Amino acid sequence: MYKSLVAALMLFCTTLSYANEKKLENESTVFNETFSWQIQMGLSGYYYDIILKDVEQVDTIDFINASLLIDFYYKGFFIQSNHRRTDTHTLGAEVGYQLIVNDEWELDIISKSYIGGFDPEFIQDDSSRDIPIIEGLDSRSIGSGVGLRYNRYFESSQLSIDVASLGLSSSVNGWLVEAFYTQLIPYRNWDIYLNSSITFYAKETMDYYFGIDPHEVTEIRPLYTAKSDIKVQLEAFFQHPITEKWTFNAGFSYSRYLGDITDSPIVDQPDASQIMLGVLYVF
């Protein structure tokens, strides 16, 4: 399965690279400018799968996301929001500095959130029913990290490769390697972004989120040590201008862990889908 899925992902990226009808803007570099900024506000409706057992969207507020997207550039320093991703409510913004900049490639040092955390107490309080499988678990913090990013720019596509260290807790440091490819396909008054990614998570990272420590063991939650894993993701994101200030956005993504993540007592399924519909207002 590993080989077939990875091969399919590589074929997907290779096929997209030939659809060079419109230039994809270099988002993290503002050529010939010293300072630039942009602020956007978004409101979206979300449906997303949760891989944790017995945890699901319940209340209306769980399906709504409000976001503030800030882009800023000053002499190599930048804040970059995820305008063209379905999962903006988890990913957040990226902060970085350009180490090397060329017309075709770039090397940055970057800080961002790579993995969403979860708080079992908050989940339980927000739920209308008891969820015994997560009762007594420690909170898993957001997987924020610092690393190096290599960007390679093509006519209407971009490849990014991140190698990042994650400060998960005072005693756990994880790491990951992530390759992300995006292809812009303009169609009439629509901008369509086809995205794909493959991420390798180190053993320490997977064990922090999905492992069960001795003090977390219960009758229904045995001791468990997670292994390293690989996640692949495919995504389609659509943008359409409504007015000069308003833009309609829609996105769908599908992700899947290729390893043994469902061996964890708290994991229900290895894959997840997300659907998003929303609008953005540019100030």
PDB file of C-alpha atoms in Angstrom:
ATOM      1  CA  MET A   1       0.000   0.000   0.000  1.00  0.00           C
ATOM      2  CA  TYR A   2       2.830   2.413   0.828  1.00  0.00           C
ATOM      3  CA  LYS A   3       4.381   2.099  -2.613  1.00  0.00           C
ATOM      4  CA  SER A   4       1.116   2.348  -4.541  1.00  0.00           C
ATOM      5  CA  LEU A   5      -0.170   5.412  -2.701  1.00  0.00           C
ATOM      6  CA  VAL A   6       3.141   7.249  -2.868  1.00  0.00           C
ATOM      7  CA  ALA A   7       3.433   6.419  -6.566  1.00  0.00           C
ATOM      8  CA  ALA A   8      -0.084   7.751  -7.147  1.00  0.00           C
ATOM      9  CA  LEU A   9       0.784  10.958  -5.330  1.00  0.00           C
ATOM     10  CA  MET A  10       3.942  11.437  -7.412  1.00  0.00           C
ATOM     11  CA  LEU A  11       1.984  10.808 -10.609  1.00  0.00           C
ATOM     12  CA  PHE A  12      -0.634  13.338  -9.500  1.00  0.00           C
ATOM     13  CA  CYS A  13       2.034  16.019  -8.972  1.00  0.00           C
ATOM     14  CA  THR A  14       3.822  15.231 -12.242  1.00  0.00           C
ATOM     15  CA  THR A  15       0.604  15.436 -14.237  1.00  0.00           C
ATOM     16  CA  LEU A  16      -0.339  18.797 -12.737  1.00  0.00           C
ATOM     17  CA  SER A  17       3.020  20.359 -13.530  1.00  0.00           C
ATOM     18  CA  TYR A  18       2.108  20.570 -17.238  1.00  0.00           C
ATOM     19  CA  ALA A  19      -0.965  22.784 -16.719  1.00  0.00           C
ATOM     20  CA  ASN A  20       0.967  26.062 -16.803  1.00  0.00           C
ATOM     21  CA  GLU A  21      -1.689  28.485 -18.014  1.00  0.00           C
ATOM     22  CA  LYS A  22      -1.288  31.172 -15.339  1.00  0.00           C
ATOM     23  CA  LYS A  23       1.636  32.153 -13.167  1.00  0.00           C
ATOM     24  CA  LEU A  24       1.387  31.271  -9.486  1.00  0.00           C
ATOM     25  CA  GLU A  25       2.473  34.211  -7.389  1.00  0.00           C
ATOM     26  CA  ASN A  26       5.504  33.836  -5.157  1.00  0.00           C
ATOM     27  CA  GLU A  27       3.617  34.263  -1.888  1.00  0.00           C
ATOM     28  CA  SER A  28       6.497  34.605   0.540  1.00  0.00           C
ATOM     29  CA  THR A  29       8.614  36.928  -1.602  1.00  0.00           C
ATOM     30  CA  VAL A  30       7.702  40.475  -2.565  1.00  0.00           C
ATOM     31  CA  PHE A  31      10.208  41.303  -5.284  1.00  0.00           C
ATOM     32  CA  ASN A  32      11.440  44.900  -5.510  1.00  0.00           C
ATOM     33  CA  GLU A  33       9.470  45.935  -2.428  1.00  0.00           C
ATOM     34  CA  THR A  34      10.682  46.730   1.057  1.00  0.00           C
ATOM     35  CA  PHE A  35       7.343  46.693   2.826  1.00  0.00           C
ATOM     36  CA  SER A  36       3.883  45.325   2.031  1.00  0.00           C
ATOM     37  CA  TRP A  37       0.856  44.088   3.949  1.00  0.00           C
ATOM     38  CA  GLN A  38      -2.687  42.799   3.550  1.00  0.00           C
ATOM     39  CA  ILE A  39      -5.459  41.889   6.006  1.00  0.00           C
ATOM     40  CA  GLN A  40      -8.436  39.677   5.218  1.00  0.00           C
ATOM     41  CA  MET A  41     -11.308  38.448   7.359  1.00  0.00           C
ATOM     42  CA  GLY A  42     -12.992  35.140   6.649  1.00  0.00           C
ATOM     43  CA  LEU A  43     -16.162  33.345   7.693  1.00  0.00           C
ATOM     44  CA  SER A  44     -16.560  29.687   6.756  1.00  0.00           C
ATOM     45  CA  GLY A  45     -18.722  26.664   7.306  1.00  0.00           C
ATOM     46  CA  TYR A  46     -16.778  23.444   7.926  1.00  0.00           C
ATOM     47  CA  TYR A  47     -17.406  19.749   8.010  1.00  0.00           C
ATOM     48  CA  TYR A  48     -14.425  17.650   9.028  1.00  0.00           C
ATOM     49  CA  ASP A  49     -13.802  14.071  10.116  1.00  0.00           C
ATOM     50  CA  ILE A  50     -12.142  13.540  13.493  1.00  0.00           C
ATOM     51  CA  ILE A  51      -9.947  10.461  13.719  1.00  0.00           C
ATOM     52  CA  LEU A  52     -10.288  10.193  17.527  1.00  0.00           C
ATOM     53  CA  LYS A  53     -12.756   7.546  18.711  1.00  0.00           C
ATOM     54  CA  ASP A  54     -16.242   8.761  19.643  1.00  0.00           C
ATOM     55  CA  VAL A  55     -15.323  12.429  19.007  1.00  0.00           C
ATOM     56  CA  GLU A  56     -17.405  14.327  16.465  1.00  0.00           C
ATOM     57  CA  GLN A  57     -18.835  17.719  15.585  1.00  0.00           C
ATOM     58  CA  VAL A  58     -21.918  18.333  17.714  1.00  0.00           C
ATOM     59  CA  ASP A  59     -22.951  21.953  18.207  1.00  0.00           C
ATOM     60  CA  THR A  60     -23.591  24.511  15.479  1.00  0.00           C
ATOM     61  CA  ILE A  61     -20.497  26.463  16.536  1.00  0.00           C
ATOM     62  CA  ASP A  62     -18.373  23.394  15.704  1.00  0.00           C
ATOM     63  CA  PHE A  63     -19.265  23.890  12.027  1.00  0.00           C
ATOM     64  CA  ILE A  64     -18.389  27.608  11.859  1.00  0.00           C
ATOM     65  CA  ASN A  65     -14.963  29.205  11.681  1.00  0.00           C
ATOM     66  CA  ALA A  66     -14.064  32.911  11.741  1.00  0.00           C
ATOM     67  CA  SER A  67     -10.514  33.817  10.764  1.00  0.00           C
ATOM     68  CA  LEU A  68      -8.263  36.836  10.433  1.00  0.00           C
ATOM     69  CA  LEU A  69      -5.642  36.414   7.697  1.00  0.00           C
ATOM     70  CA  ILE A  70      -2.624  38.701   7.927  1.00  0.00           C
ATOM     71  CA  ASP A  71       0.137  38.975   5.329  1.00  0.00           C
ATOM     72  CA  PHE A  72       3.166  41.131   6.057  1.00  0.00           C
ATOM     73  CA  TYR A  73       6.575  41.592   4.475  1.00  0.00           C
ATOM     74  CA  TYR A  74       9.516  43.746   5.546  1.00  0.00           C
ATOM     75  CA  LYS A  75      13.095  43.286   4.324  1.00  0.00           C
ATOM     76  CA  GLY A  76      12.973  39.496   4.262  1.00  0.00           C
ATOM     77  CA  PHE A  77      10.759  39.018   7.334  1.00  0.00           C
ATOM     78  CA  PHE A  78       7.253  37.800   6.542  1.00  0.00           C
ATOM     79  CA  ILE A  79       3.946  36.636   7.956  1.00  0.00           C
ATOM     80  CA  GLN A  80       2.101  34.457   5.468  1.00  0.00           C
ATOM     81  CA  SER A  81      -1.481  33.198   5.827  1.00  0.00           C
ATOM     82  CA  ASN A  82      -2.870  30.074   4.222  1.00  0.00           C
ATOM     83  CA  HIS A  83      -5.252  31.604   1.681  1.00  0.00           C
ATOM     84  CA  ARG A  84      -5.521  28.562  -0.538  1.00  0.00           C
ATOM     85  CA  ARG A  85      -5.957  25.707   1.904  1.00  0.00           C
ATOM     86  CA  THR A  86      -9.130  24.099   3.238  1.00  0.00           C
ATOM     87  CA  ASP A  87      -7.737  23.665   6.757  1.00  0.00           C
ATOM     88  CA  THR A  88      -7.026  27.322   7.633  1.00  0.00           C
ATOM     89  CA  HIS A  89      -8.603  27.005  11.101  1.00  0.00           C
ATOM     90  CA  THR A  90      -5.870  24.538  12.149  1.00  0.00           C
ATOM     91  CA  LEU A  91      -2.858  25.631  10.119  1.00  0.00           C
ATOM     92  CA  GLY A  92      -2.868  29.330  11.009  1.00  0.00           C
ATOM     93  CA  ALA A  93      -0.181  31.710   9.763  1.00  0.00           C
ATOM     94  CA  GLU A  94       3.496  31.143   9.013  1.00  0.00           C
ATOM     95  CA  VAL A  95       6.258  33.436  10.270  1.00  0.00           C
ATOM     96  CA  GLY A  96       9.661  33.398   8.652  1.00  0.00           C
ATOM     97  CA  TYR A  97      12.735  35.016   7.193  1.00  0.00           C
ATOM     98  CA  GLN A  98      14.129  34.636   3.682  1.00  0.00           C
ATOM     99  CA  LEU A  99      17.689  33.294   3.795  1.00  0.00           C
ATOM    100  CA  ILE A 100      18.236  32.976   0.031  1.00  0.00           C
ATOM    101  CA  VAL A 101      15.969  34.330  -2.719  1.00  0.00           C
ATOM    102  CA  ASN A 102      16.219  33.624  -6.455  1.00  0.00           C
ATOM    103  CA  ASP A 103      13.702  33.909  -9.271  1.00  0.00           C
ATOM    104  CA  GLU A 104      13.163  30.137  -9.345  1.00  0.00           C
ATOM    105  CA  TRP A 105      13.835  29.017  -5.787  1.00  0.00           C
ATOM    106  CA  GLU A 106      14.034  30.229  -2.216  1.00  0.00           C
ATOM    107  CA  LEU A 107      15.292  29.037   1.172  1.00  0.00           C
ATOM    108  CA  ASP A 108      13.534  30.272   4.309  1.00  0.00           C
ATOM    109  CA  ILE A 109      13.649  29.708   8.020  1.00  0.00           C
ATOM    110  CA  ILE A 110      10.057  29.298   9.122  1.00  0.00           C
ATOM    111  CA  SER A 111       7.896  28.867  12.210  1.00  0.00           C
ATOM    112  CA  LYS A 112       4.354  27.490  11.951  1.00  0.00           C
ATOM    113  CA  SER A 113       1.812  25.051  13.368  1.00  0.00           C
ATOM    114  CA  TYR A 114       2.062  21.693  11.616  1.00  0.00           C
ATOM    115  CA  ILE A 115      -0.346  19.595  13.697  1.00  0.00           C
ATOM    116  CA  GLY A 116      -3.503  20.496  15.580  1.00  0.00           C
ATOM    117  CA  GLY A 117      -3.602  19.506  19.252  1.00  0.00           C
ATOM    118  CA  PHE A 118      -6.555  18.495  21.397  1.00  0.00           C
ATOM    119  CA  ASP A 119      -7.721  18.973  24.984  1.00  0.00           C
ATOM    120  CA  PRO A 120      -9.735  15.964  26.270  1.00  0.00           C
ATOM    121  CA  GLU A 121     -11.375  18.012  29.042  1.00  0.00           C
ATOM    122  CA  PHE A 122     -12.557  20.664  26.585  1.00  0.00           C
ATOM    123  CA  ILE A 123     -13.824  17.986  24.180  1.00  0.00           C
ATOM    124  CA  GLN A 124     -15.727  16.288  26.999  1.00  0.00           C
ATOM    125  CA  ASP A 125     -17.239  19.547  28.256  1.00  0.00           C
ATOM    126  CA  ASP A 126     -18.291  20.458  24.716  1.00  0.00           C
ATOM    127  CA  SER A 127     -19.913  17.089  24.093  1.00  0.00           C
ATOM    128  CA  SER A 128     -23.492  16.189  24.972  1.00  0.00           C
ATOM    129  CA  ARG A 129     -22.411  12.693  26.069  1.00  0.00           C
ATOM    130  CA  ASP A 130     -19.604  11.006  27.963  1.00  0.00           C
ATOM    131  CA  ILE A 131     -16.535   9.940  25.991  1.00  0.00           C
ATOM    132  CA  PRO A 132     -14.773   7.364  28.245  1.00  0.00           C
ATOM    133  CA  ILE A 133     -11.972   6.635  25.755  1.00  0.00           C
ATOM    134  CA  ILE A 134     -10.466  10.128  26.234  1.00  0.00           C
ATOM    135  CA  GLU A 135     -11.323  10.631  29.909  1.00  0.00           C
ATOM    136  CA  GLY A 136      -8.137  11.206  31.935  1.00  0.00           C
ATOM    137  CA  LEU A 137      -5.873  11.761  28.928  1.00  0.00           C
ATOM    138  CA  ASP A 138      -3.296  14.535  29.065  1.00  0.00           C
ATOM    139  CA  SER A 139      -3.777  17.426  26.673  1.00  0.00           C
ATOM    140  CA  ARG A 140      -1.840  17.296  23.409  1.00  0.00           C
ATOM    141  CA  SER A 141      -0.552  20.760  22.522  1.00  0.00           C
ATOM    142  CA  ILE A 142      -0.481  22.219  19.016  1.00  0.00           C
ATOM    143  CA  GLY A 143       2.530  20.948  17.080  1.00  0.00           C
ATOM    144  CA  SER A 144       4.314  24.226  16.418  1.00  0.00           C
ATOM    145  CA  GLY A 145       7.789  23.975  14.949  1.00  0.00           C
ATOM    146  CA  VAL A 146      10.770  25.795  13.531  1.00  0.00           C
ATOM    147  CA  GLY A 147      12.552  24.571  10.449  1.00  0.00           C
ATOM    148  CA  LEU A 148      13.920  25.171   6.986  1.00  0.00           C
ATOM    149  CA  ARG A 149      11.743  25.442   3.895  1.00  0.00           C
ATOM    150  CA  TYR A 150      12.889  25.057   0.305  1.00  0.00           C
ATOM    151  CA  ASN A 151      10.522  26.580  -2.265  1.00  0.00           C
ATOM    152  CA  ARG A 152      10.797  25.810  -5.964  1.00  0.00           C
ATOM    153  CA  TYR A 153       8.746  28.049  -8.260  1.00  0.00           C
ATOM    154  CA  PHE A 154       7.437  27.005 -11.665  1.00  0.00           C
ATOM    155  CA  GLU A 155       5.253  28.846 -14.169  1.00  0.00           C
ATOM    156  CA  SER A 156       1.959  28.114 -12.405  1.00  0.00           C
ATOM    157  CA  SER A 157       2.936  25.756  -9.606  1.00  0.00           C
ATOM    158  CA  GLN A 158       5.094  25.562  -6.507  1.00  0.00           C
ATOM    159  CA  LEU A 159       6.859  22.822  -4.563  1.00  0.00           C
ATOM    160  CA  SER A 160       7.744  23.343  -0.889  1.00  0.00           C
ATOM    161  CA  ILE A 161       9.770  21.008   1.313  1.00  0.00           C
ATOM    162  CA  ASP A 162       9.895  21.602   5.081  1.00  0.00           C
ATOM    163  CA  VAL A 163      12.212  19.960   7.608  1.00  0.00           C
ATOM    164  CA  ALA A 164      11.032  21.047  11.054  1.00  0.00           C
ATOM    165  CA  SER A 165      11.660  20.387  14.735  1.00  0.00           C
ATOM    166  CA  LEU A 166       8.570  20.384  16.961  1.00  0.00           C
ATOM    167  CA  GLY A 167       8.597  21.469  20.597  1.00  0.00           C
ATOM    168  CA  LEU A 168       5.717  19.280  21.749  1.00  0.00           C
ATOM    169  CA  SER A 169       6.284  19.533  25.506  1.00  0.00           C
ATOM    170  CA  SER A 170       8.997  20.189  28.053  1.00  0.00           C
ATOM    171  CA  SER A 171      10.194  16.597  27.662  1.00  0.00           C
ATOM    172  CA  VAL A 172       9.238  15.684  24.082  1.00  0.00           C
ATOM    173  CA  ASN A 173      10.762  17.063  20.886  1.00  0.00           C
ATOM    174  CA  GLY A 174       9.463  15.640  17.649  1.00  0.00           C
ATOM    175  CA  TRP A 175      10.229  16.336  14.020  1.00  0.00           C
ATOM    176  CA  LEU A 176       8.774  15.924  10.555  1.00  0.00           C
ATOM    177  CA  VAL A 177       9.532  16.264   6.858  1.00  0.00           C
ATOM    178  CA  GLU A 178       6.767  17.603   4.633  1.00  0.00           C
ATOM    179  CA  ALA A 179       6.570  18.055   0.860  1.00  0.00           C
ATOM    180  CA  PHE A 180       3.709  20.182  -0.476  1.00  0.00           C
ATOM    181  CA  TYR A 181       2.838  20.814  -4.128  1.00  0.00           C
ATOM    182  CA  THR A 182       0.247  23.284  -5.439  1.00  0.00           C
ATOM    183  CA  GLN A 183      -0.909  23.831  -9.007  1.00  0.00           C
ATOM    184  CA  LEU A 184      -2.994  26.805 -10.164  1.00  0.00           C
ATOM    185  CA  ILE A 185      -5.540  26.170 -12.931  1.00  0.00           C
ATOM    186  CA  PRO A 186      -7.518  29.265 -13.995  1.00  0.00           C
ATOM    187  CA  TYR A 187     -10.974  28.587 -15.440  1.00  0.00           C
ATOM    188  CA  ARG A 188     -13.028  31.557 -16.572  1.00  0.00           C
ATOM    189  CA  ASN A 189     -13.330  33.719 -13.448  1.00  0.00           C
ATOM    190  CA  TRP A 190     -12.287  30.931 -11.070  1.00  0.00           C
ATOM    191  CA  ASP A 191      -8.883  30.140  -9.628  1.00  0.00           C
ATOM    192  CA  ILE A 192      -8.598  26.421  -8.915  1.00  0.00           C
ATOM    193  CA  TYR A 193      -5.741  25.146  -6.761  1.00  0.00           C
ATOM    194  CA  LEU A 194      -4.965  21.439  -6.795  1.00  0.00           C
ATOM    195  CA  ASN A 195      -2.766  20.579  -3.832  1.00  0.00           C
ATOM    196  CA  SER A 196      -1.031  17.440  -2.660  1.00  0.00           C
ATOM    197  CA  SER A 197       1.324  16.687   0.209  1.00  0.00           C
ATOM    198  CA  ILE A 198       3.207  13.853   1.845  1.00  0.00           C
ATOM    199  CA  THR A 199       4.455  14.126   5.424  1.00  0.00           C
ATOM    200  CA  PHE A 200       6.766  11.894   7.426  1.00  0.00           C
ATOM    201  CA  TYR A 201       6.191  12.074  11.196  1.00  0.00           C
ATOM    202  CA  ALA A 202       8.932  10.813  13.496  1.00  0.00           C
ATOM    203  CA  LYS A 203       8.176   8.213  16.172  1.00  0.00           C
ATOM    204  CA  GLU A 204       8.354  10.831  18.948  1.00  0.00           C
ATOM    205  CA  THR A 205       5.768  12.975  17.198  1.00  0.00           C
ATOM    206  CA  MET A 206       3.254  10.175  16.638  1.00  0.00           C
ATOM    207  CA  ASP A 207       3.733   8.806  20.144  1.00  0.00           C
ATOM    208  CA  TYR A 208       3.092  12.210  21.712  1.00  0.00           C
ATOM    209  CA  TYR A 209      -0.286  12.543  19.991  1.00  0.00           C
ATOM    210  CA  PHE A 210      -1.533   8.973  19.795  1.00  0.00           C
ATOM    211  CA  GLY A 211       0.512   6.969  22.305  1.00  0.00           C
ATOM    212  CA  ILE A 212      -0.820   6.007  25.755  1.00  0.00           C
ATOM    213  CA  ASP A 213       1.522   6.584  28.711  1.00  0.00           C
ATOM    214  CA  PRO A 214       1.430   4.371  31.841  1.00  0.00           C
ATOM    215  CA  HIS A 215      -0.501   6.954  33.897  1.00  0.00           C
ATOM    216  CA  GLU A 216      -3.148   7.167  31.122  1.00  0.00           C
ATOM    217  CA  VAL A 217      -3.907   3.422  31.067  1.00  0.00           C
ATOM    218  CA  THR A 218      -7.478   2.337  31.865  1.00  0.00           C
ATOM    219  CA  GLU A 219      -9.520  -0.824  31.301  1.00  0.00           C
ATOM    220  CA  ILE A 220     -10.480   0.343  27.820  1.00  0.00           C
ATOM    221  CA  ARG A 221      -7.229   2.184  27.067  1.00  0.00           C
ATOM    222  CA  PRO A 222      -4.159  -0.076  27.203  1.00  0.00           C
ATOM    223  CA  LEU A 223      -0.543   1.039  27.126  1.00  0.00           C
ATOM    224  CA  TYR A 224       0.524   1.939  23.607  1.00  0.00           C
ATOM    225  CA  THR A 225       3.684   3.276  21.956  1.00  0.00           C
ATOM    226  CA  ALA A 226       3.146   4.718  18.493  1.00  0.00           C
ATOM    227  CA  LYS A 227       5.506   4.303  15.548  1.00  0.00           C
ATOM    228  CA  SER A 228       6.614   6.760  12.890  1.00  0.00           C
ATOM    229  CA  ASP A 229       4.079   7.268  10.136  1.00  0.00           C
ATOM    230  CA  ILE A 230       3.447   8.867   6.736  1.00  0.00           C
ATOM    231  CA  LYS A 231       0.387  10.927   5.822  1.00  0.00           C
ATOM    232  CA  VAL A 232      -0.691  11.777   2.283  1.00  0.00           C
ATOM    233  CA  GLN A 233      -3.204  14.478   1.426  1.00  0.00           C
ATOM    234  CA  LEU A 234      -5.036  15.537  -1.739  1.00  0.00           C
ATOM    235  CA  GLU A 235      -6.937  18.795  -1.907  1.00  0.00           C
ATOM    236  CA  ALA A 236      -8.927  20.993  -4.295  1.00  0.00           C
ATOM    237  CA  PHE A 237      -9.504  24.657  -3.445  1.00  0.00           C
ATOM    238  CA  PHE A 238     -11.631  27.131  -5.419  1.00  0.00           C
ATOM    239  CA  GLN A 239     -11.713  30.943  -5.367  1.00  0.00           C
ATOM    240  CA  HIS A 240     -14.168  33.215  -7.163  1.00  0.00           C
ATOM    241  CA  PRO A 241     -14.404  37.023  -6.794  1.00  0.00           C
ATOM    242  CA  ILE A 242     -17.848  38.311  -5.803  1.00  0.00           C
ATOM    243  CA  THR A 243     -16.978  42.008  -5.699  1.00  0.00           C
ATOM    244  CA  GLU A 244     -13.754  43.988  -5.490  1.00  0.00           C
ATOM    245  CA  LYS A 245     -13.596  43.293  -1.737  1.00  0.00           C
ATOM    246  CA  TRP A 246     -15.384  39.945  -1.362  1.00  0.00           C
ATOM    247  CA  THR A 247     -14.236  36.490  -2.511  1.00  0.00           C
ATOM    248  CA  PHE A 248     -16.052  33.157  -2.379  1.00  0.00           C
ATOM    249  CA  ASN A 249     -13.955  30.157  -1.299  1.00  0.00           C
ATOM    250  CA  ALA A 250     -14.646  26.424  -1.335  1.00  0.00           C
ATOM    251  CA  GLY A 251     -12.394  23.503  -0.577  1.00  0.00           C
ATOM    252  CA  PHE A 252     -12.272  19.739  -0.182  1.00  0.00           C
ATOM    253  CA  SER A 253      -9.410  17.676   1.187  1.00  0.00           C
ATOM    254  CA  TYR A 254      -8.772  14.021   1.901  1.00  0.00           C
ATOM    255  CA  SER A 255      -5.895  12.752   4.040  1.00  0.00           C
ATOM    256  CA  ARG A 256      -4.778   9.290   5.105  1.00  0.00           C
ATOM    257  CA  TYR A 257      -2.122   7.844   7.405  1.00  0.00           C
ATOM    258  CA  LEU A 258      -0.379   4.916   5.744  1.00  0.00           C
ATOM    259  CA  GLY A 259       0.932   3.171   8.854  1.00  0.00           C
ATOM    260  CA  ASP A 260      -0.586   1.523  11.905  1.00  0.00           C
ATOM    261  CA  ILE A 261      -2.222   4.588  13.480  1.00  0.00           C
ATOM    262  CA  THR A 262      -5.452   2.679  14.173  1.00  0.00           C
ATOM    263  CA  ASP A 263      -3.525   0.420  16.575  1.00  0.00           C
ATOM    264  CA  SER A 264      -3.755   3.344  18.990  1.00  0.00           C
ATOM    265  CA  PRO A 265      -6.637   2.845  21.455  1.00  0.00           C
ATOM    266  CA  ILE A 266      -7.849   6.416  20.878  1.00  0.00           C
ATOM    267  CA  VAL A 267      -7.835   6.388  17.047  1.00  0.00           C
ATOM    268  CA  ASP A 268     -10.933   5.298  15.129  1.00  0.00           C
ATOM    269  CA  GLN A 269      -9.863   5.635  11.487  1.00  0.00           C
ATOM    270  CA  PRO A 270      -6.715   6.357   9.444  1.00  0.00           C
ATOM    271  CA  ASP A 271      -8.313   8.842   7.050  1.00  0.00           C
ATOM    272  CA  ALA A 272     -10.229  12.113   7.236  1.00  0.00           C
ATOM    273  CA  SER A 273     -12.127  14.401   4.864  1.00  0.00           C
ATOM    274  CA  GLN A 274     -12.868  18.102   5.106  1.00  0.00           C
ATOM    275  CA  ILE A 275     -15.333  20.318   3.252  1.00  0.00           C
ATOM    276  CA  MET A 276     -15.304  24.113   3.524  1.00  0.00           C
ATOM    277  CA  LEU A 277     -17.513  26.898   2.103  1.00  0.00           C
ATOM    278  CA  GLY A 278     -16.886  30.521   2.982  1.00  0.00           C
ATOM    279  CA  VAL A 279     -16.191  34.125   2.070  1.00  0.00           C
ATOM    280  CA  LEU A 280     -13.211  36.441   2.503  1.00  0.00           C
ATOM    281  CA  TYR A 281     -13.265  40.215   2.867  1.00  0.00           C
ATOM    282  CA  VAL A 282     -10.136  42.198   1.936  1.00  0.00           C
ATOM    283  CA  PHE A 283      -9.496  45.398   3.864  1.00  0.00           C
TER     284      PHE A 283
END
